[in-house]
Tab-separated table of C-alpha atoms in Angstrom:
chain	number	residue	atom	x	y	z
A	1	MET	CA	3.548	-21.673	18.473
A	2	PRO	CA	0.597	-20.368	16.433
A	3	TYR	CA	1.001	-19.159	12.889
A	4	ALA	CA	-0.430	-15.892	11.575
A	5	MET	CA	-2.756	-15.970	8.592
A	6	LEU	CA	-4.406	-13.438	6.323
A	7	LYS	CA	-8.023	-14.248	7.090
A	8	SER	CA	-9.844	-11.610	5.045
A	9	VAL	CA	-9.298	-8.746	2.625
A	10	ALA	CA	-11.426	-5.747	1.619
A	11	ALA	CA	-11.080	-2.377	-0.078
A	12	TYR	CA	-12.839	0.920	-0.583
A	13	VAL	CA	-12.459	3.680	-3.168
A	14	PRO	CA	-14.201	7.068	-3.178
A	15	ASP	CA	-16.803	7.844	-5.818
A	16	LYS	CA	-14.985	10.408	-7.951
A	17	CYS	CA	-13.141	8.821	-10.887
A	18	VAL	CA	-10.536	11.108	-12.501
A	19	ASP	CA	-9.249	10.159	-15.950
A	20	ASN	CA	-6.082	11.450	-17.572
A	21	SER	CA	-7.945	13.976	-19.719
A	22	THR	CA	-8.677	15.957	-16.544
A	23	PHE	CA	-5.003	16.896	-16.284
A	24	GLU	CA	-4.735	18.005	-19.907
A	25	GLY	CA	-6.475	21.269	-19.051
A	26	LEU	CA	-4.298	21.871	-15.996
A	27	LEU	CA	-0.790	20.843	-17.044
A	28	ASP	CA	1.495	20.357	-20.030
A	29	THR	CA	0.606	16.691	-20.328
A	30	SER	CA	-1.640	14.277	-22.197
A	31	ASP	CA	-3.416	10.972	-21.756
A	32	GLU	CA	-0.879	9.392	-24.127
A	33	TRP	CA	2.107	10.737	-22.146
A	34	ILE	CA	0.725	9.547	-18.805
A	35	GLN	CA	-0.179	6.078	-20.053
A	36	LYS	CA	3.161	5.604	-21.827
A	37	ARG	CA	5.232	6.566	-18.789
A	38	THR	CA	3.111	5.057	-16.012
A	39	GLY	CA	0.380	2.772	-17.359
A	40	ILE	CA	-2.221	4.801	-15.425
A	41	LYS	CA	-5.577	5.563	-17.062
A	42	THR	CA	-7.745	6.591	-14.109
A	43	ARG	CA	-7.578	7.167	-10.375
A	44	TYR	CA	-10.117	8.062	-7.657
A	45	PHE	CA	-10.121	11.183	-5.477
A	46	ALA	CA	-11.878	11.671	-2.163
A	47	THR	CA	-14.111	14.648	-1.457
A	48	PRO	CA	-12.722	17.585	0.563
A	49	GLU	CA	-14.680	16.345	3.595
A	50	GLN	CA	-13.313	12.789	3.477
A	51	LYS	CA	-10.146	11.919	5.381
A	52	SER	CA	-7.886	8.880	5.180
A	53	SER	CA	-9.617	7.404	8.238
A	54	ASP	CA	-13.012	7.717	6.498
A	55	LEU	CA	-11.753	5.666	3.568
A	56	GLY	CA	-10.037	3.199	5.897
A	57	VAL	CA	-13.053	2.571	8.109
A	58	LYS	CA	-15.131	1.520	5.075
A	59	ALA	CA	-12.559	-1.104	4.085
A	60	ALA	CA	-12.092	-2.167	7.720
A	61	GLN	CA	-15.790	-2.797	8.301
A	62	THR	CA	-15.948	-5.101	5.278
A	63	ALA	CA	-12.749	-6.928	6.251
A	64	ILE	CA	-14.098	-7.625	9.753
A	65	GLU	CA	-17.398	-8.868	8.331
A	66	ARG	CA	-15.657	-11.133	5.800
A	67	ALA	CA	-13.520	-12.576	8.613
A	68	GLY	CA	-16.708	-13.619	10.403
A	69	LEU	CA	-15.865	-11.502	13.432
A	70	SER	CA	-17.493	-8.792	15.479
A	71	LYS	CA	-15.598	-5.543	15.900
A	72	GLU	CA	-15.203	-6.346	19.613
A	73	GLU	CA	-12.997	-9.316	18.677
A	74	ILE	CA	-10.357	-7.040	17.161
A	75	ASP	CA	-7.398	-6.890	19.572
A	76	LEU	CA	-5.207	-4.345	17.785
A	77	VAL	CA	-5.595	-1.795	14.969
A	78	LEU	CA	-2.639	-0.873	12.761
A	79	VAL	CA	-2.822	1.761	10.016
A	80	GLY	CA	-0.279	2.557	7.315
A	81	THR	CA	-0.546	5.977	5.666
A	82	LEU	CA	1.508	8.814	4.191
A	83	SER	CA	-1.546	11.094	4.296
A	84	PRO	CA	-2.629	11.054	7.960
A	85	ASP	CA	-5.701	12.869	9.229
A	86	TYR	CA	-3.510	14.931	11.579
A	87	LEU	CA	0.161	15.835	11.815
A	88	ALA	CA	1.595	13.246	14.213
A	89	MET	CA	-1.300	13.146	16.684
A	90	PRO	CA	-3.789	11.736	17.105
A	91	SER	CA	-2.809	8.823	14.931
A	92	THR	CA	-5.054	7.917	12.023
A	93	ALA	CA	-5.388	4.495	13.674
A	94	CYS	CA	-6.882	6.099	16.798
A	95	THR	CA	-9.335	8.088	14.691
A	96	LEU	CA	-10.263	5.053	12.609
A	97	SER	CA	-10.793	2.952	15.751
A	98	ALA	CA	-13.181	5.562	17.133
A	99	LYS	CA	-15.136	5.576	13.880
A	100	LEU	CA	-15.377	1.783	14.116
A	101	GLY	CA	-16.850	2.210	17.604
A	102	LEU	CA	-13.921	0.583	19.376
A	103	GLU	CA	-12.976	1.602	22.894
A	104	ASN	CA	-9.845	0.649	24.846
A	105	THR	CA	-8.398	-1.156	21.796
A	106	PRO	CA	-4.713	-0.398	21.165
A	107	SER	CA	-4.070	1.321	17.848
A	108	MET	CA	-1.122	2.946	16.125
A	109	ASP	CA	0.159	4.187	12.792
A	110	ILE	CA	3.096	2.732	10.913
A	111	VAL	CA	4.824	5.222	8.628
A	112	ALA	CA	6.550	3.448	5.743
A	113	ALA	CA	4.891	5.201	2.787
A	114	CYS	CA	4.277	2.858	-0.166
A	115	SER	CA	5.840	-0.068	1.726
A	116	GLY	CA	3.336	0.455	4.511
A	117	PHE	CA	1.271	-2.656	3.894
A	118	ILE	CA	4.328	-4.950	4.053
A	119	TYR	CA	5.351	-3.292	7.323
A	120	LEU	CA	1.804	-3.776	8.637
A	121	LEU	CA	1.962	-7.463	7.741
A	122	ALA	CA	5.311	-7.908	9.482
A	123	THR	CA	4.072	-6.206	12.646
A	124	ALA	CA	0.756	-8.071	12.770
A	125	LYS	CA	2.512	-11.389	12.139
A	126	ALA	CA	4.825	-10.781	15.090
A	127	PHE	CA	1.983	-9.857	17.448
A	128	VAL	CA	-0.114	-12.898	16.492
A	129	GLU	CA	2.714	-15.439	16.514
A	130	SER	CA	3.915	-14.182	19.890
A	131	GLY	CA	0.508	-15.097	21.284
A	132	MET	CA	-0.128	-11.528	22.397
A	133	TYR	CA	-3.136	-10.944	20.122
A	134	ALA	CA	-5.539	-13.220	18.246
A	135	HIS	CA	-7.038	-10.784	15.717
A	136	VAL	CA	-5.170	-7.797	14.280
A	137	LEU	CA	-6.833	-5.378	11.872
A	138	ILE	CA	-4.399	-3.830	9.396
A	139	VAL	CA	-5.433	-0.953	7.154
A	140	GLY	CA	-3.655	0.915	4.384
A	141	ALA	CA	-5.604	4.175	4.027
A	142	GLU	CA	-4.576	7.013	1.764
A	143	LYS	CA	-5.923	10.377	0.691
A	144	CYS	CA	-2.886	11.015	-1.483
A	145	SER	CA	-4.667	13.884	-3.212
A	146	SER	CA	-4.277	15.881	0.018
A	147	VAL	CA	-0.466	15.937	-0.323
A	148	LEU	CA	-0.154	16.499	-4.095
A	149	ASP	CA	1.049	19.600	-5.909
A	150	PHE	CA	-1.310	19.885	-8.868
A	151	GLU	CA	1.183	22.080	-10.709
A	152	ASP	CA	3.794	19.306	-10.693
A	153	ARG	CA	3.038	16.922	-13.553
A	154	SER	CA	5.790	14.520	-12.477
A	155	THR	CA	3.860	13.580	-9.317
A	156	CYS	CA	0.215	14.676	-9.346
A	157	VAL	CA	-0.797	12.337	-12.181
A	158	LEU	CA	0.606	9.291	-10.387
A	159	PHE	CA	-1.426	9.023	-7.209
A	160	GLY	CA	-4.976	8.172	-6.183
A	161	ASP	CA	-7.031	7.764	-3.024
A	162	GLY	CA	-8.336	4.541	-1.502
A	163	ALA	CA	-8.050	2.022	1.304
A	164	GLY	CA	-7.431	-1.679	1.779
A	165	ALA	CA	-7.849	-3.726	4.938
A	166	CYS	CA	-7.124	-7.246	6.175
A	167	VAL	CA	-7.704	-9.220	9.354
A	168	ILE	CA	-4.678	-11.201	10.517
A	169	ALA	CA	-5.597	-14.132	12.762
A	170	ARG	CA	-4.170	-17.265	14.369
A	171	THR	CA	-3.978	-20.611	12.626
A	172	ASP	CA	-2.370	-23.978	13.308
A	173	ASN	CA	-1.957	-24.728	9.604
A	174	PRO	CA	1.289	-23.491	8.013
A	175	LYS	CA	-0.263	-23.918	4.545
A	176	GLU	CA	-2.662	-21.050	5.257
A	177	SER	CA	-0.144	-18.807	7.006
A	178	ILE	CA	1.931	-15.722	6.313
A	179	LEU	CA	4.989	-17.736	5.366
A	180	ASP	CA	7.631	-15.004	5.496
A	181	VAL	CA	7.979	-11.216	5.538
A	182	LYS	CA	11.142	-9.197	4.946
A	183	ILE	CA	11.339	-5.432	5.477
A	184	ALA	CA	14.189	-2.935	5.209
A	185	SER	CA	14.980	0.774	4.980
A	186	ASN	CA	17.738	3.239	4.183
A	187	GLY	CA	17.229	6.804	5.374
A	188	ALA	CA	20.254	8.015	3.424
A	189	TYR	CA	17.919	8.326	0.425
A	190	ALA	CA	15.245	10.326	2.258
A	191	ASP	CA	15.352	13.188	-0.267
A	192	TYR	CA	14.357	10.853	-3.112
A	193	LEU	CA	10.714	10.836	-1.986
A	194	TYR	CA	9.358	12.964	0.854
A	195	THR	CA	6.835	15.537	2.063
A	196	PRO	CA	8.466	18.637	3.599
A	197	ARG	CA	7.347	20.060	6.905
A	198	THR	CA	6.702	23.795	6.819
A	199	LEU	CA	8.076	25.708	9.809
A	200	LYS	CA	6.911	29.177	10.818
A	201	GLN	CA	9.353	31.785	12.007
A	202	SER	CA	9.674	32.190	15.766
A	203	ALA	CA	12.246	33.156	18.334
A	204	PHE	CA	13.645	29.629	18.118
A	205	ILE	CA	13.551	28.690	14.415
A	206	GLU	CA	14.060	30.431	11.114
A	207	SER	CA	11.231	30.441	8.592
A	208	CYS	CA	11.262	27.675	6.032
A	209	ASP	CA	9.340	28.501	2.864
A	210	GLN	CA	8.475	25.011	1.660
A	211	SER	CA	5.282	23.459	0.454
A	212	GLN	CA	3.994	20.446	2.381
A	213	THR	CA	3.225	18.590	-0.852
A	214	LEU	CA	4.964	15.429	-1.978
A	215	ARG	CA	8.375	15.744	-3.629
A	216	MET	CA	10.043	13.033	-5.687
A	217	LYS	CA	13.213	12.531	-7.721
A	218	GLY	CA	11.434	10.421	-10.291
A	219	ASN	CA	14.327	9.033	-12.341
A	220	GLU	CA	16.364	8.124	-9.272
A	221	VAL	CA	13.399	6.423	-7.583
A	222	PHE	CA	12.569	4.505	-10.780
A	223	LYS	CA	16.076	3.073	-11.177
A	224	LEU	CA	16.583	2.229	-7.502
A	225	ALA	CA	13.102	0.697	-7.186
A	226	ILE	CA	13.709	-1.819	-9.969
A	227	LYS	CA	17.126	-2.802	-8.631
A	228	THR	CA	15.956	-3.083	-5.020
A	229	LEU	CA	12.680	-4.901	-5.681
A	230	LEU	CA	14.284	-7.446	-7.971
A	231	LYS	CA	16.909	-8.356	-5.359
A	232	ASP	CA	14.309	-8.372	-2.577
A	233	VAL	CA	12.030	-10.769	-4.446
A	234	GLU	CA	14.911	-13.055	-5.406
A	235	ASP	CA	16.088	-13.107	-1.769
A	236	ILE	CA	12.729	-14.060	-0.234
A	237	LEU	CA	12.099	-16.744	-2.859
A	238	GLY	CA	15.575	-18.167	-2.357
A	239	ALA	CA	15.344	-18.087	1.439
A	240	ASN	CA	12.144	-20.138	1.288
A	241	ASN	CA	13.251	-22.422	-1.568
A	242	ILE	CA	10.322	-21.330	-3.729
A	243	SER	CA	10.472	-20.884	-7.497
A	244	PRO	CA	8.474	-18.282	-9.462
A	245	GLU	CA	6.379	-21.113	-10.935
A	246	GLN	CA	5.058	-21.966	-7.458
A	247	ILE	CA	3.610	-18.491	-6.974
A	248	THR	CA	-0.118	-18.256	-7.642
A	249	TYR	CA	-0.212	-14.461	-7.712
A	250	PHE	CA	2.533	-11.849	-7.824
A	251	ILE	CA	0.996	-8.694	-6.302
A	252	PRO	CA	3.455	-5.790	-6.374
A	253	HIS	CA	2.913	-2.266	-5.142
A	254	GLN	CA	1.022	-0.527	-7.930
A	255	ALA	CA	3.266	2.476	-8.558
A	256	ASN	CA	4.276	2.293	-12.197
A	257	LEU	CA	3.591	-0.282	-14.891
A	258	ARG	CA	7.159	-0.115	-16.205
A	259	ILE	CA	8.607	-0.970	-12.783
A	260	ILE	CA	6.213	-3.909	-12.400
A	261	GLN	CA	6.987	-5.218	-15.886
A	262	ALA	CA	10.748	-4.979	-15.322
A	263	VAL	CA	10.522	-7.223	-12.239
A	264	GLN	CA	8.003	-9.514	-13.957
A	265	ASN	CA	10.240	-10.017	-16.983
A	266	GLN	CA	13.396	-10.654	-14.940
A	267	LEU	CA	11.665	-13.403	-12.948
A	268	ALA	CA	9.595	-14.727	-15.874
A	269	PHE	CA	6.207	-14.386	-14.178
A	270	SER	CA	3.340	-15.062	-16.573
A	271	GLN	CA	0.590	-12.542	-17.265
A	272	GLU	CA	-1.806	-14.793	-15.344
A	273	GLN	CA	0.364	-14.587	-12.239
A	274	VAL	CA	0.738	-10.801	-12.141
A	275	VAL	CA	-2.058	-8.719	-10.594
A	276	LEU	CA	-2.332	-5.237	-12.130
A	277	THR	CA	-4.589	-2.435	-10.909
A	278	VAL	CA	-2.311	0.572	-11.463
A	279	GLN	CA	-4.164	1.413	-14.668
A	280	LYS	CA	-7.433	1.719	-12.719
A	281	TYR	CA	-6.437	3.220	-9.355
A	282	GLY	CA	-2.986	4.774	-9.854
A	283	ASN	CA	-0.557	4.678	-6.944
A	284	THR	CA	-2.537	4.440	-3.698
A	285	SER	CA	0.589	4.007	-1.572
A	286	ALA	CA	0.012	1.786	1.502
A	287	ALA	CA	-3.428	0.837	0.165
A	288	SER	CA	-2.315	-0.434	-3.232
A	289	ILE	CA	-1.435	-4.058	-2.397
A	290	PRO	CA	-4.584	-4.867	-0.381
A	291	MET	CA	-6.681	-3.055	-3.007
A	292	ALA	CA	-5.125	-5.241	-5.723
A	293	MET	CA	-5.627	-8.335	-3.582
A	294	ASN	CA	-9.263	-7.390	-3.060
A	295	GLU	CA	-9.686	-6.996	-6.809
A	296	ILE	CA	-8.943	-10.676	-7.481
A	297	TYR	CA	-10.911	-11.694	-4.381
A	298	GLU	CA	-14.030	-9.949	-5.645
A	299	GLN	CA	-13.480	-11.439	-9.105
A	300	GLY	CA	-13.601	-14.895	-7.517
A	301	LYS	CA	-9.989	-15.670	-8.486
A	302	LEU	CA	-8.368	-15.710	-5.023
A	303	LYS	CA	-8.807	-19.105	-3.380
A	304	LYS	CA	-7.900	-20.510	0.016
A	305	GLY	CA	-4.317	-21.803	-0.068
A	306	ASP	CA	-3.196	-19.635	-2.998
A	307	LEU	CA	0.399	-18.470	-2.516
A	308	MET	CA	0.893	-14.735	-3.034
A	309	LEU	CA	4.189	-12.906	-3.448
A	310	LEU	CA	3.924	-9.267	-2.382
A	311	ASP	CA	6.561	-6.567	-2.762
A	312	ALA	CA	6.766	-2.805	-2.337
A	313	PHE	CA	9.144	0.150	-2.382
A	314	GLY	CA	8.463	3.594	-0.926
A	315	GLY	CA	9.626	6.787	0.708
A	316	GLY	CA	12.057	6.515	3.560
A	317	LEU	CA	13.414	4.799	1.602
A	318	THR	CA	11.643	1.617	2.630
A	319	TRP	CA	11.011	-1.688	0.933
A	320	GLY	CA	9.767	-5.164	1.701
A	321	SER	CA	8.354	-8.417	0.405
A	322	ALA	CA	6.126	-11.172	1.727
A	323	LEU	CA	5.081	-14.727	0.926
A	324	VAL	CA	1.478	-15.205	2.014
A	325	TYR	CA	-0.905	-18.132	1.710
A	326	TYR	CA	-4.458	-16.868	1.489
A	327	GLY	CA	-6.251	-18.209	4.561
A	328	GLY	CA	-9.757	-16.891	3.960
A	329	ASP	CA	-12.783	-18.736	2.659
C-alpha cells in the first residue's frame, strides 16, 4: 500500500495590508486592545474584484511548480473555504480548476471552516493511499473580508484574506508520509460560529431578516477551543507514541495568540517549535495552516523529514489534528 506525503507547499496573500489603526476610525477599539486580546497586528484584504478562487489559484500554481509537476498531472482538486465564490454551486474548487486550465479533473469543496485544511489532508490522504489518485491538489482559500460585519469589533478585526496550497502525492517511505490525521465535529454547537443564510419572503417561507455576515460567540469559542485542541493534540501524540520533544514544528490554526499559547504551555513546546503568523496575517481560516507552513518553507527552515504537528478548530463545530513528515525537497 502506498503512503501519502505532503510534497509541496505554497501560499498567496493579496497586496493590501491593513493594520490595527485602520479600525480605530471605524470602531470603538484600538491597536493595543486588538493586540492584547488576539496578538494580531496586521492582516491582508483582497480587492472587491478578487474572489477566493483567485487567491487560491495563485497558491495552487506555485505548489504545482514546487512539486515538479505539470498541471495535467493533478488527478483531483480539493478546496476548503468558508467564503466561497458562489452560494453552494458551482463549487470554488470547480472555479479554481477552470482558472488553472484543467478540464475533466474532479474537484469539490470541503466545508469545515477553520479546520478545513485538516479535513483536506484527511481526504487527500485517503484518496492517495487507496491507490485511486497519485497527485491531489489541496487548497485553503479565503476571502474572509467578504463575510465580515465591519460594525462588529468582536469579529471584523480577527480575520484576513489569503490562500495556501499543497500537493499530496504517493511515496513508499513512511518517514516522509502523512503519518496520521484525526478529524471530528459536533453540530450541536453550530450557533457558536456561523454565517446565517438570508431568506426572502415567498409563498413558501417567511422572511428572515438576518445578515449573511459571520457571527461568533467569542468567549464560548475561546474556552471550548482550548479544551478541545489540547485533548486532540494529546490524543494524536499518544496514539502514535510521540512526545512533544520529537516534534520539529507545532503549526496550529492561527486564530488567536492566547489560544495557541495555552496549548503550547500545557504541552511544553519551545518557542522554536511553535510557528506563529497570526500577528502578520490574522485568522485566514482554512488557509492559515498552509500559509504558516509556507512561511517557514520560504525562510529555509522547513526541511525534508521534519515532523510537523498541525491542529485546528472551527465552525461546525469542527476540529482536527495531523502528524505530517515534510516530504518535499
